[in-house]
Short mmCIF file of C-alpha atoms and ligand atoms in Angstrom, two decimals:
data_model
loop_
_atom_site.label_atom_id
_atom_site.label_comp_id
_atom_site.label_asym_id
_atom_site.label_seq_id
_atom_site.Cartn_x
_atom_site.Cartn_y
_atom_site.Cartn_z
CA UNK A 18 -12.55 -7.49 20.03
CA UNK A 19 -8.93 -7.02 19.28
CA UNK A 20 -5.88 -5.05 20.87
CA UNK A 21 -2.79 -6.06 19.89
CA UNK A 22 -1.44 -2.56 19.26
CA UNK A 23 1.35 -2.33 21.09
CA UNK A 24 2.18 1.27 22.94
CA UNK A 25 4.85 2.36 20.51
CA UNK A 26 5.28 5.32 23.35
CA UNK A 27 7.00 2.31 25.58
CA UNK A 28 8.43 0.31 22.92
CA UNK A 29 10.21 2.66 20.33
CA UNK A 30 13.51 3.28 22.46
CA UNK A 31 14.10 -0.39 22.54
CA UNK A 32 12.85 -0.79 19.02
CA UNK A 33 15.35 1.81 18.05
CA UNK A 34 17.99 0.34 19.75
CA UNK A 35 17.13 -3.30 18.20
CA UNK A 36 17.06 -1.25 14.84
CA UNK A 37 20.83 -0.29 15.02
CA UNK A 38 21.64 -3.83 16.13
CA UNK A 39 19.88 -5.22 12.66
CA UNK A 40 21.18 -2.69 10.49
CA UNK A 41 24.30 -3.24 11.28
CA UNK A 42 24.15 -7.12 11.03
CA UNK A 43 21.84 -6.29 7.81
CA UNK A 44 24.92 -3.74 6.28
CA UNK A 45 27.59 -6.50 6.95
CA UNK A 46 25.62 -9.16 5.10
CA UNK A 47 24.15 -7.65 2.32
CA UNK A 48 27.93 -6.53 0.79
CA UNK A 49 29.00 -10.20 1.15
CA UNK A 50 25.82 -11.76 -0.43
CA UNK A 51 24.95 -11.74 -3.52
CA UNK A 52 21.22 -10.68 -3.92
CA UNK A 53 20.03 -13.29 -5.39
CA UNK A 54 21.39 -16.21 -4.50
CA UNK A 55 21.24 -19.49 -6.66
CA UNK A 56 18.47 -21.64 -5.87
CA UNK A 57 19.17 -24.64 -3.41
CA UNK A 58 18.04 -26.30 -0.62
CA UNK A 59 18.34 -23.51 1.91
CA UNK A 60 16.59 -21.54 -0.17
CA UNK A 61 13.65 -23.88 -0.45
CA UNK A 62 13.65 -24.63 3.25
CA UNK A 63 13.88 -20.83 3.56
CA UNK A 64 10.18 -20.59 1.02
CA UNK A 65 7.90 -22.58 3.80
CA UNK A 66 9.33 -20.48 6.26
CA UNK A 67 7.86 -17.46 4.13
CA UNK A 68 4.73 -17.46 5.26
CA UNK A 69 4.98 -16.36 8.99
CA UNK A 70 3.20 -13.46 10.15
CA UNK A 71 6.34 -12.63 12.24
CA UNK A 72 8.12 -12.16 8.99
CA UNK A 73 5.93 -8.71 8.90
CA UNK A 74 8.04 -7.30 11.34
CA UNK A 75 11.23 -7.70 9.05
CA UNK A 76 12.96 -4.74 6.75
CA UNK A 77 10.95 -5.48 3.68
CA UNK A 78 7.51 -5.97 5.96
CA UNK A 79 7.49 -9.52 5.18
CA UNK A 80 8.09 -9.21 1.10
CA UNK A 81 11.32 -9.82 -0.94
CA UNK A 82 11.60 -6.03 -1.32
CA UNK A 83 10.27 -2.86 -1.30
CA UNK A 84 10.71 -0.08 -3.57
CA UNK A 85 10.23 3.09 -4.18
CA UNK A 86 9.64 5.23 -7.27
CA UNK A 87 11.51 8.48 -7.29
CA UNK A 88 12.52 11.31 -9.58
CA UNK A 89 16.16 12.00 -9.39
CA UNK A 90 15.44 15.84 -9.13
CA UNK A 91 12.79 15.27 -6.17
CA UNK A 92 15.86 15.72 -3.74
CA UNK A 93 13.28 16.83 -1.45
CA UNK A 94 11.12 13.88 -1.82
CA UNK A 95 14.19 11.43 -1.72
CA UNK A 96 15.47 12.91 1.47
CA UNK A 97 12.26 12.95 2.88
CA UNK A 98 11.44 9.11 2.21
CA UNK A 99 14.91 7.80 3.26
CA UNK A 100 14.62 9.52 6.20
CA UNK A 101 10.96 7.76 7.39
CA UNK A 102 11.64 4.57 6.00
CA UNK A 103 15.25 4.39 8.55
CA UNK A 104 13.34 5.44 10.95
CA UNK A 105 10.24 2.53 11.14
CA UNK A 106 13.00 0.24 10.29
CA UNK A 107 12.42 -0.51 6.19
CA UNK A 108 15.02 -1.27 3.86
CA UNK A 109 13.66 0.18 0.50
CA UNK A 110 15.33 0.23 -2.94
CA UNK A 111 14.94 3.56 -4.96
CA UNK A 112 13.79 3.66 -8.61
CA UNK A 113 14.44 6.70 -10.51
CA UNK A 114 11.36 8.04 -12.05
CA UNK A 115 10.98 8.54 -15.55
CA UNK A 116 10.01 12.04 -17.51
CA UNK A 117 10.96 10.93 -21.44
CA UNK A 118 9.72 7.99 -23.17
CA UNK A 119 10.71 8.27 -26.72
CA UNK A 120 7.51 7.52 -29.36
CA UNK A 121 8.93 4.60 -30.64
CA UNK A 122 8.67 2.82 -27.15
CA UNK A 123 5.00 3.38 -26.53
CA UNK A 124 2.47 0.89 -26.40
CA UNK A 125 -0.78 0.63 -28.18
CA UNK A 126 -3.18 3.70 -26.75
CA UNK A 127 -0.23 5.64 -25.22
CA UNK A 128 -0.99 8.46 -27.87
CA UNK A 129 -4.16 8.98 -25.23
CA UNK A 130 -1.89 10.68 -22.97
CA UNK A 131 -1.75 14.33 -23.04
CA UNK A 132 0.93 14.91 -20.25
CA UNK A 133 4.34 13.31 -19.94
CA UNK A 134 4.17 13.56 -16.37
CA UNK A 135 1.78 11.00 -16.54
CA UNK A 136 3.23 8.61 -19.31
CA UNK A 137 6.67 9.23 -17.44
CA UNK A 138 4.84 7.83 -14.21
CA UNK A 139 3.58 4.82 -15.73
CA UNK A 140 6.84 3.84 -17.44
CA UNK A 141 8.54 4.16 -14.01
CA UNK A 142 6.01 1.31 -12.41
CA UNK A 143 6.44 -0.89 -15.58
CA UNK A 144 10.55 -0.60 -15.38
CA UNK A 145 9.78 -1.61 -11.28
CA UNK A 146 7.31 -4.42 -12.54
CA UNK A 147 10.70 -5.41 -15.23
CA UNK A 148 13.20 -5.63 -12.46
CA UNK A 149 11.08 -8.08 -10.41
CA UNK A 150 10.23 -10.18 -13.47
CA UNK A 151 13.47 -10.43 -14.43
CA UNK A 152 15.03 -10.86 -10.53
CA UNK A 153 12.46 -13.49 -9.86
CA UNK A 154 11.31 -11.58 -6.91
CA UNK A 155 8.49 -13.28 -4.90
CA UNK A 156 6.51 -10.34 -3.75
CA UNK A 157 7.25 -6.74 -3.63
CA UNK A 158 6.02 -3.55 -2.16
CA UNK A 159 6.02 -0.60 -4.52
CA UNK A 160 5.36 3.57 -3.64
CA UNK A 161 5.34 6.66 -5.08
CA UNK A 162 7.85 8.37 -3.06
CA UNK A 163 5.57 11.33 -1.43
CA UNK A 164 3.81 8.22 0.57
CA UNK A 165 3.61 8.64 3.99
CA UNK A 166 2.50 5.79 6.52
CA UNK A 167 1.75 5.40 10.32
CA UNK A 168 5.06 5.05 12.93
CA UNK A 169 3.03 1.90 13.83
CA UNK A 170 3.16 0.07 10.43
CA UNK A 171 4.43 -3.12 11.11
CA UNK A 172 1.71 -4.18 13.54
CA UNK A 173 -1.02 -2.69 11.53
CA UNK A 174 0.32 -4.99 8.27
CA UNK A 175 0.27 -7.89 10.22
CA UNK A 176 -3.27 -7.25 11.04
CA UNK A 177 -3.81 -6.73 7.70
CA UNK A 178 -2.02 -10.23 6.81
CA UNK A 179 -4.47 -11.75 9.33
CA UNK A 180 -7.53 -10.51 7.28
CA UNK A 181 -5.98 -11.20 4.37
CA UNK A 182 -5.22 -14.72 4.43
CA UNK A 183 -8.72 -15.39 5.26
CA UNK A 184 -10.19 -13.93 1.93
CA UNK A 185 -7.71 -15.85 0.29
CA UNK A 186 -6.43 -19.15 2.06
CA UNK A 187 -8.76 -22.37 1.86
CA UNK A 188 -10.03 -22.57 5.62
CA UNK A 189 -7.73 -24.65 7.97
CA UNK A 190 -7.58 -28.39 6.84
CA UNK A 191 -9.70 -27.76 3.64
CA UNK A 192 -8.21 -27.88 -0.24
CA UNK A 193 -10.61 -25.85 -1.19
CA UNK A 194 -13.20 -24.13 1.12
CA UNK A 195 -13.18 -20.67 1.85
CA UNK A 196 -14.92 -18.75 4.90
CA UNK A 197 -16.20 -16.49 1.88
CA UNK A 198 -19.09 -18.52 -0.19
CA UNK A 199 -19.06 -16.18 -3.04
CA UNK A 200 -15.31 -17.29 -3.77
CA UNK A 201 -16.21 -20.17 -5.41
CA UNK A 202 -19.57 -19.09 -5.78
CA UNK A 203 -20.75 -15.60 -6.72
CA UNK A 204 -24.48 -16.50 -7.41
CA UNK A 205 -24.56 -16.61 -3.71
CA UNK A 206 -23.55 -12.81 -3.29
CA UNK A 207 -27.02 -11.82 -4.74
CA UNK A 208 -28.60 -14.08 -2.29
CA UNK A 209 -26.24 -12.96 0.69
CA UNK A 210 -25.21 -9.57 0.41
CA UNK A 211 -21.74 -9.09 2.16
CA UNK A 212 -20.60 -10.51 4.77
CA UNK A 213 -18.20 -9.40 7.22
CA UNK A 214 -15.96 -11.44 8.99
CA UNK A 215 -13.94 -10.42 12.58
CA UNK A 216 -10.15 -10.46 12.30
CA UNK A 217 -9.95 -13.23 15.16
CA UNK A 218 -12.34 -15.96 12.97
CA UNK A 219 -10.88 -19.70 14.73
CA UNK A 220 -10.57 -20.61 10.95
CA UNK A 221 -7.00 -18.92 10.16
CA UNK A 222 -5.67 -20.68 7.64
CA UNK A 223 -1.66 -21.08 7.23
CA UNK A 224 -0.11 -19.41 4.35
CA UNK A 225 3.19 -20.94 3.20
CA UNK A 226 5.13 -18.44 0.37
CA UNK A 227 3.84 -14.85 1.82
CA UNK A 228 2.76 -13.72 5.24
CA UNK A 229 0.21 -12.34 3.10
CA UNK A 230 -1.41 -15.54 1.34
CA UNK A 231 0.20 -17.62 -0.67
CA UNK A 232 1.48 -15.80 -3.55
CA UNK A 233 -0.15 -18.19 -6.15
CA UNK A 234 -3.55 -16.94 -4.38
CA UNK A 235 -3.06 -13.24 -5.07
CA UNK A 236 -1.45 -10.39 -7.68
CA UNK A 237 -1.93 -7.47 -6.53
CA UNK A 238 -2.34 -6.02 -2.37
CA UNK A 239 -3.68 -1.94 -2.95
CA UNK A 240 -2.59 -0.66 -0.27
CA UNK A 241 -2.24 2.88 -0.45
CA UNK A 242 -4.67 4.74 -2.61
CA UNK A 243 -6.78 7.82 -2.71
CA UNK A 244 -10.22 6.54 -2.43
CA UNK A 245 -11.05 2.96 -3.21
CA UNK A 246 -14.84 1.06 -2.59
CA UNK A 247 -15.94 -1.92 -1.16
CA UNK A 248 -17.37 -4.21 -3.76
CA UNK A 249 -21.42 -4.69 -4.19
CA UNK A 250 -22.99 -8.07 -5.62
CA UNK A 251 -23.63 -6.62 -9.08
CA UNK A 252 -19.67 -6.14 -9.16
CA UNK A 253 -19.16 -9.85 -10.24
CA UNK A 254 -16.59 -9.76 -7.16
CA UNK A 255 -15.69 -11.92 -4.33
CA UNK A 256 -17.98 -9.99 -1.41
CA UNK A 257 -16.18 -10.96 1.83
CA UNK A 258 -14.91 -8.46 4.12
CA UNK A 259 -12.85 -8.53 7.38
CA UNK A 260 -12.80 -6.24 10.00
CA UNK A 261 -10.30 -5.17 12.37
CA UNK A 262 -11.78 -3.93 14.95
CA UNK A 263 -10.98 -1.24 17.98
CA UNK A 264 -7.75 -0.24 15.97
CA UNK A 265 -6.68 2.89 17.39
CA UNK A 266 -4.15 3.63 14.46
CA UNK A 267 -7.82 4.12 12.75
CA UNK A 268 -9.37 7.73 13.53
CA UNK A 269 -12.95 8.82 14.33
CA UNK A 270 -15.08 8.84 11.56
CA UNK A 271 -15.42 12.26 11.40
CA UNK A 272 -11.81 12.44 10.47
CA UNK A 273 -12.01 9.45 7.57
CA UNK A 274 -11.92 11.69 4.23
CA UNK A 275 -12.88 8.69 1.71
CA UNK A 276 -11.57 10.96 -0.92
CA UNK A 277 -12.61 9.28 -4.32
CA UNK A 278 -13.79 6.32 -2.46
CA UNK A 279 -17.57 5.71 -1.46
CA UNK A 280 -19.39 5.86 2.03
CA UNK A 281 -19.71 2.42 3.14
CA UNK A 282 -16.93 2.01 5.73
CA UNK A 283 -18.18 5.09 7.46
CA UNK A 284 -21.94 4.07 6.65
CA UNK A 285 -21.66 0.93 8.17
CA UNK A 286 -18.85 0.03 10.43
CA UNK A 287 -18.35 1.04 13.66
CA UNK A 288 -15.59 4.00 14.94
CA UNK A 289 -12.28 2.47 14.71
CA UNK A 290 -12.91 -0.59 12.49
CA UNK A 291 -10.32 -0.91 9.47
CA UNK A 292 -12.09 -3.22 6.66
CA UNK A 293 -10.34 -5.28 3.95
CA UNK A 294 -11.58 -6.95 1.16
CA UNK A 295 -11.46 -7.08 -3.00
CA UNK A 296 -10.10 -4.36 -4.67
CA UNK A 297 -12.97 -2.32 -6.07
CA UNK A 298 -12.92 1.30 -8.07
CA UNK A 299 -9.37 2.08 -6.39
CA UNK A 300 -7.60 5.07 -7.73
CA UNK A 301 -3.87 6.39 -7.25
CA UNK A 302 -0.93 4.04 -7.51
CA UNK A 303 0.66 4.83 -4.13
CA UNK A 304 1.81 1.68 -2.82
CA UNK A 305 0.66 -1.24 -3.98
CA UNK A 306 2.45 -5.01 -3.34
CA UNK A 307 2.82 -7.45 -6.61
CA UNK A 308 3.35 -11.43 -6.40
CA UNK A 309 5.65 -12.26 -9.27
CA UNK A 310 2.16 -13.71 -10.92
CA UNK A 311 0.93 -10.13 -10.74
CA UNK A 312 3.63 -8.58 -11.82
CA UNK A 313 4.20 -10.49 -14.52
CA UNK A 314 0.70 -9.93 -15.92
CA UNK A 315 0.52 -6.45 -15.28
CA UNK A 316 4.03 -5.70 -17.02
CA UNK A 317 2.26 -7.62 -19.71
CA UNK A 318 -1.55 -5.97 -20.14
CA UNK A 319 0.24 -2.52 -19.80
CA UNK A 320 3.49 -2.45 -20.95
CA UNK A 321 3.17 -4.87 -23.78
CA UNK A 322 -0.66 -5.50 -24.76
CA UNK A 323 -2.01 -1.41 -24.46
CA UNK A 324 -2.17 1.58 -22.28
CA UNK A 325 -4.63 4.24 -22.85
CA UNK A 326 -5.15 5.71 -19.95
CA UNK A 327 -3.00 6.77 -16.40
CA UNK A 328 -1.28 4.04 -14.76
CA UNK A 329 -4.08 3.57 -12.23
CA UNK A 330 -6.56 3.58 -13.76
CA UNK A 331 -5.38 0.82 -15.82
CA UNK A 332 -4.49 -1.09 -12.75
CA UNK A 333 -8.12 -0.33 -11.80
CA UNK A 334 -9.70 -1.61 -14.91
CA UNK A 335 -7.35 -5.16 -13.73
CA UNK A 336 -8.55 -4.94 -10.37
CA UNK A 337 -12.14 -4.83 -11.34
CA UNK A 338 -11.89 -6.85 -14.21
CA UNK A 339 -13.63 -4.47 -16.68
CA UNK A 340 -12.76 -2.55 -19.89
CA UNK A 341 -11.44 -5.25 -21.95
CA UNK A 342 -9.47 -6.14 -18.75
CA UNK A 343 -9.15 -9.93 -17.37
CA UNK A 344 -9.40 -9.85 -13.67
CA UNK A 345 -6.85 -9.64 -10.77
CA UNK A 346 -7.23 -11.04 -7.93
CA UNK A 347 -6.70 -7.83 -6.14
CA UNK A 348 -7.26 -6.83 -2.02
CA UNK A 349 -7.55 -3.69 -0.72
CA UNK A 350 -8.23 -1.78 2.41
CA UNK A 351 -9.94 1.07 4.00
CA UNK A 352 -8.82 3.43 5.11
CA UNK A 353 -5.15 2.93 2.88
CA UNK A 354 -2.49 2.02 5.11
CA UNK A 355 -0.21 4.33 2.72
CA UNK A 356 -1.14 7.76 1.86
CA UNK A 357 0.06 10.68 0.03
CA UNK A 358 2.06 12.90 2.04
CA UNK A 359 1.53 16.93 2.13
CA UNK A 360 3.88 18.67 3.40
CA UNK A 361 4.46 22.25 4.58
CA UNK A 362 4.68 23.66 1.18
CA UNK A 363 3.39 24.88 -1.85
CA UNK A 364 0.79 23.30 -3.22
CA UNK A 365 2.09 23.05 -6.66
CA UNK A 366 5.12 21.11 -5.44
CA UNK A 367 2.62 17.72 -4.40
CA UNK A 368 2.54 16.62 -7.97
CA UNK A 369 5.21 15.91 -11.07
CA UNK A 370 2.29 14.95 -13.52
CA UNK A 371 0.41 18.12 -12.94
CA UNK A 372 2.31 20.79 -13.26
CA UNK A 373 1.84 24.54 -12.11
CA UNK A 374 0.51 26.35 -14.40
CA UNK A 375 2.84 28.43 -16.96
CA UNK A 376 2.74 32.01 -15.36
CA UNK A 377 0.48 31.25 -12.99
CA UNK A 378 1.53 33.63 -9.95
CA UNK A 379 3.75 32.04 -7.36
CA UNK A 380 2.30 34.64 -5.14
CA UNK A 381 -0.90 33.87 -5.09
CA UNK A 382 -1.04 30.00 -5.10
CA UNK A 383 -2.29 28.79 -1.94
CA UNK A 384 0.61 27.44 1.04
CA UNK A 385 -0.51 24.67 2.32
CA UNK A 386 0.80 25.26 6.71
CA UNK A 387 0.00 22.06 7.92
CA UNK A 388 2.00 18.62 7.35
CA UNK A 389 -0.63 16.18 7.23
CA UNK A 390 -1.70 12.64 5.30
CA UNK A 391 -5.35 11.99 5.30
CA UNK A 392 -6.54 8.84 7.73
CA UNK A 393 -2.94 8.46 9.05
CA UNK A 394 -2.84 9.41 12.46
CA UNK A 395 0.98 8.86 14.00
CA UNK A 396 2.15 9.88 10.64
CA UNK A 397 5.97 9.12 10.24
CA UNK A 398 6.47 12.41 7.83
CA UNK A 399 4.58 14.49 10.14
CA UNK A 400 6.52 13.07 13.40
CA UNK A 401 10.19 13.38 12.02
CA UNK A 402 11.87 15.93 14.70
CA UNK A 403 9.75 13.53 17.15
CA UNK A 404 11.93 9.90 15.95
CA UNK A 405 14.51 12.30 14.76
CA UNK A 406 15.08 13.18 18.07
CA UNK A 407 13.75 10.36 20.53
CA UNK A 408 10.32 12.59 21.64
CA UNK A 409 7.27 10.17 22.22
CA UNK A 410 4.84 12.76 22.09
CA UNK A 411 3.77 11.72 18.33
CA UNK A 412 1.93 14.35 16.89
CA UNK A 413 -1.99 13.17 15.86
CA UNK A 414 -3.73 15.45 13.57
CA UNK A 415 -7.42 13.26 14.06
CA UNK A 416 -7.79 12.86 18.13
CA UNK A 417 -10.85 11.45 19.08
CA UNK A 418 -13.23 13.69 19.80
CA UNK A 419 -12.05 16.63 18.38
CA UNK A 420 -13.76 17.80 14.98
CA UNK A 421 -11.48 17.35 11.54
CA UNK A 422 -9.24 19.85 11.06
CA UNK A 423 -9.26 21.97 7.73
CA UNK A 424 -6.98 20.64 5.63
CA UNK A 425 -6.15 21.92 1.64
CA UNK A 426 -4.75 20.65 -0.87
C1 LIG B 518 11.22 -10.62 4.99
O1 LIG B 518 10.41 -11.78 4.92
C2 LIG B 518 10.14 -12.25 3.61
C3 LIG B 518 9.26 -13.49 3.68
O2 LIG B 518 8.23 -13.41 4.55
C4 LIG B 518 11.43 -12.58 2.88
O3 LIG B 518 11.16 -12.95 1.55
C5 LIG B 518 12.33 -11.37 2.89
O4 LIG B 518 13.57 -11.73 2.30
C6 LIG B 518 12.55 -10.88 4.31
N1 LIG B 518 13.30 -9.63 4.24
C7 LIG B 518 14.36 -9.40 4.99
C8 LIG B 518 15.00 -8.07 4.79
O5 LIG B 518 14.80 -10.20 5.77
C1 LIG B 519 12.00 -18.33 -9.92
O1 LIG B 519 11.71 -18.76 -8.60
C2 LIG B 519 10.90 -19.93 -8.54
C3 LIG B 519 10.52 -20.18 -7.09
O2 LIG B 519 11.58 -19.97 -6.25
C4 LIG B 519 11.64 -21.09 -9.20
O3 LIG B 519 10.84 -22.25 -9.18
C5 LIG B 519 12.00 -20.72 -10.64
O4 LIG B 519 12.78 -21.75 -11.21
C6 LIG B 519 12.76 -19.41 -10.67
N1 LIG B 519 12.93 -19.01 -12.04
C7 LIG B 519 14.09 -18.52 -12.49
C8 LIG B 519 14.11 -18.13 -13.94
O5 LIG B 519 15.07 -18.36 -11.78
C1 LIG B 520 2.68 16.93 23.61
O1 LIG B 520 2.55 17.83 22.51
C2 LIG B 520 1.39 18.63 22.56
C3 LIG B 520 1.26 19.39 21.23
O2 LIG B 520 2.47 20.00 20.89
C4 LIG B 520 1.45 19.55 23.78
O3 LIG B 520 0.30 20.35 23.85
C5 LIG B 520 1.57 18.67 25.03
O4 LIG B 520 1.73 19.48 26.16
C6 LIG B 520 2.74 17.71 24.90
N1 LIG B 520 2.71 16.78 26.01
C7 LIG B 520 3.78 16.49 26.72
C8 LIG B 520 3.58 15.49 27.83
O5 LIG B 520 4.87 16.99 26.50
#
């Protein structure tokens, strides 16, 4: 069993406190260095030093960077994502979206899409992918910039980390043995089924270039989605699973909305449990962490090779190896640790790729009245007068024992 949650109630003054320390050491040295400095020795000494799990706890959450995919006329959204990100202590860079690709720039397939919302989307991903192919950039985070996350994120990635490295890092002392047999060999996943391994296996193998797993072991980290699976031997996918278990930053089942996902976590873990493994039927592009292997391959299968169909789904077909696809190595988790923000609004304002209706009536389109982000319960959007204002009392929409509460939208 594993607590390691901290009580953020007891911690946060001091953590805001440390946070004004750091940004202002972080402001001071980020106009005098140049951001990317020329390879040398420190900066190889500085790659083994990559791995640490402590390195979660930094501005980026242990990757080179983090962005953030924005339209420049979402003020609202911009304002609303700068504001959480200060305040749990992330430096992010923000992309402007996209909402014009001329015809001459489209790939193979793009003629499939019928809305520019959603060819603008995907060209705003592939110009992120660009800028960390052509900056080098070890690993980055990207969102969509109505994501929301829990006030708690930093410990929650680091158990994440922990679960990841052992689907992906040879076991302790081993080239190449893995706690998972079907790995190296996916016959066995007929024979075995799944199995699940606890977060606190002895066998925790040291990663050297990511917190994460060595970034030669993995493309693509999904993150935040809207509904993913959990892989099934006829897949043709790596079957392990970890759990993290007795996380309270995970609510009561009866709260977990799997949304396009299936049944399995709720089916088959116990209250509490957070479960990671392969990437499997995954859907939205909401935050999702590349290695520079991954990005590099995406940028090429969908900005270069075809795209005929949204964003991610495409990333999906990767994930899952399928559709004329090669395979990712891809993880994901459930429930997201990144989810789509609603906020008090109307309904029509959630999306820029589906738009409202032309004379549709304002009027009668529904209001969503409650703030909320499905399976995130301390979320950082729907506590901002709370950190805004130094008030502990964190506002959680999904208390145990209390039934879900009717959310729209
Ligand atoms: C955070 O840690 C990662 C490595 O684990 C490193 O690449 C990155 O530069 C660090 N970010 C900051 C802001 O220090
Ligand atoms: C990119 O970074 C890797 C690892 O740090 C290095 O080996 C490689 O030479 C770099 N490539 C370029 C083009 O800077
Ligand atoms: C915390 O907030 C809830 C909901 O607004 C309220 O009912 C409760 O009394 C508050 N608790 C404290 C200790 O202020």
């Amino acid at each position: 069993m594993l607590k390691i949650i901290v009580n953020a109630r007891k911690l946060l003054p001091w953590a805001v406190g440390a946070f004004i320390i750091v940004f202002l050491i972080g402001a001071g040295f980020t106009s005098a260095s140049t951001p990317f400095p020329p390879l040398g020795k420190a900066r190889s000494h500085a790659l083994a030093e990559d791995g640490k799990l402590g390195n979660i706890q930094n501005a980026t959450l242990g990757f080179e960077k983090i962005f953030v995919i924005s339209l420049p006329s979402r003020s609202d959204h911009r304002d609303a994502v700068v504001l959480a990100s200060h305040l749990t202590c992330l430096a992010v860079d923000i992309v402007d979206g996209i909402t014009h690709v001329d015809d001459k720039a489209q790939p193979p397939g793009a003629e499939k899409f019928t809305t520019t919302g959603a060819l603008g989307a995907w060209r705003a991903h592939m110009n992120t992918l660009q800028t960390i192919v052509k900056h080098n950039t070890t690993s980055a985070l990207i969102m969509e910039d109505d994501t929301d996350w829990d006030i708690r994120i930093k410990s929650q990635m680091q158990n994440f980390a922990r679960a990841s490295r052992l689907l992906l890092q040879p076991i302790s002392g081993t080239a190449a043995t893995y706690l998972d047999p079907t790995i190296l060999h996916p016959e066995e996943a007929l024979i075995q089924g799944a199995q699940t391994f606890d977060i606190a296996h002895s066998a925790v193998p040291q990663a050297t270039s990511s917190p994460y797993g060595d970034v030669h072991r993995w493309d693509l980290l999904w993150l935040g989605h809207c509904g993913a699976s959990l892989p099934r031997a006829e897949n043709h996918l790596p079957l392990g699973r970890v759990s993290i278990s007795a996380d309270e930053t995970v609510p009561e089942k009866q709260h977990i909305d799997p949304q396009l996902g299936d049944q399995q976590l709720i089916q088959q873990y116990s209250d509490h449990t957070r479960v990671v493994s392969r990437a499997y039927m995954n859907t939205c592009s909401l935050a999702y962490a590349v290695s520079l292997q991954g990005a590099r391959r995406i940028l090429y299968e969908l900005a270069i090779r075809k795209i005929d169909k949204a964003m991610d789904l495409s990333l999906q077909d990767m994930c899952d190896g399928v559709n004329d696809r090669p395979g990712l190595t891809c993880l994901s988790v459930l429930p997201q640790l990144f989810q789509q923000h609603r906020p008090i609004a109307r309904e029509s304002s959630f999306s820029d790729i589906d738009k409202r209706q032309d004379g549709a009536d304002m009027a009668e389109e529904k209001y969503n009245n409650i703030a909320f982000s499905r399976n995130i319960r301390w979320s950082t959007r729907g506590n901002l007068r709370q950190l805004v204002y130094g008030d502990t009392n964190y506002t959680d929409l999904f208390p145990d024992g209390m039934p879900k509460p009717d959310l729209v939208g």
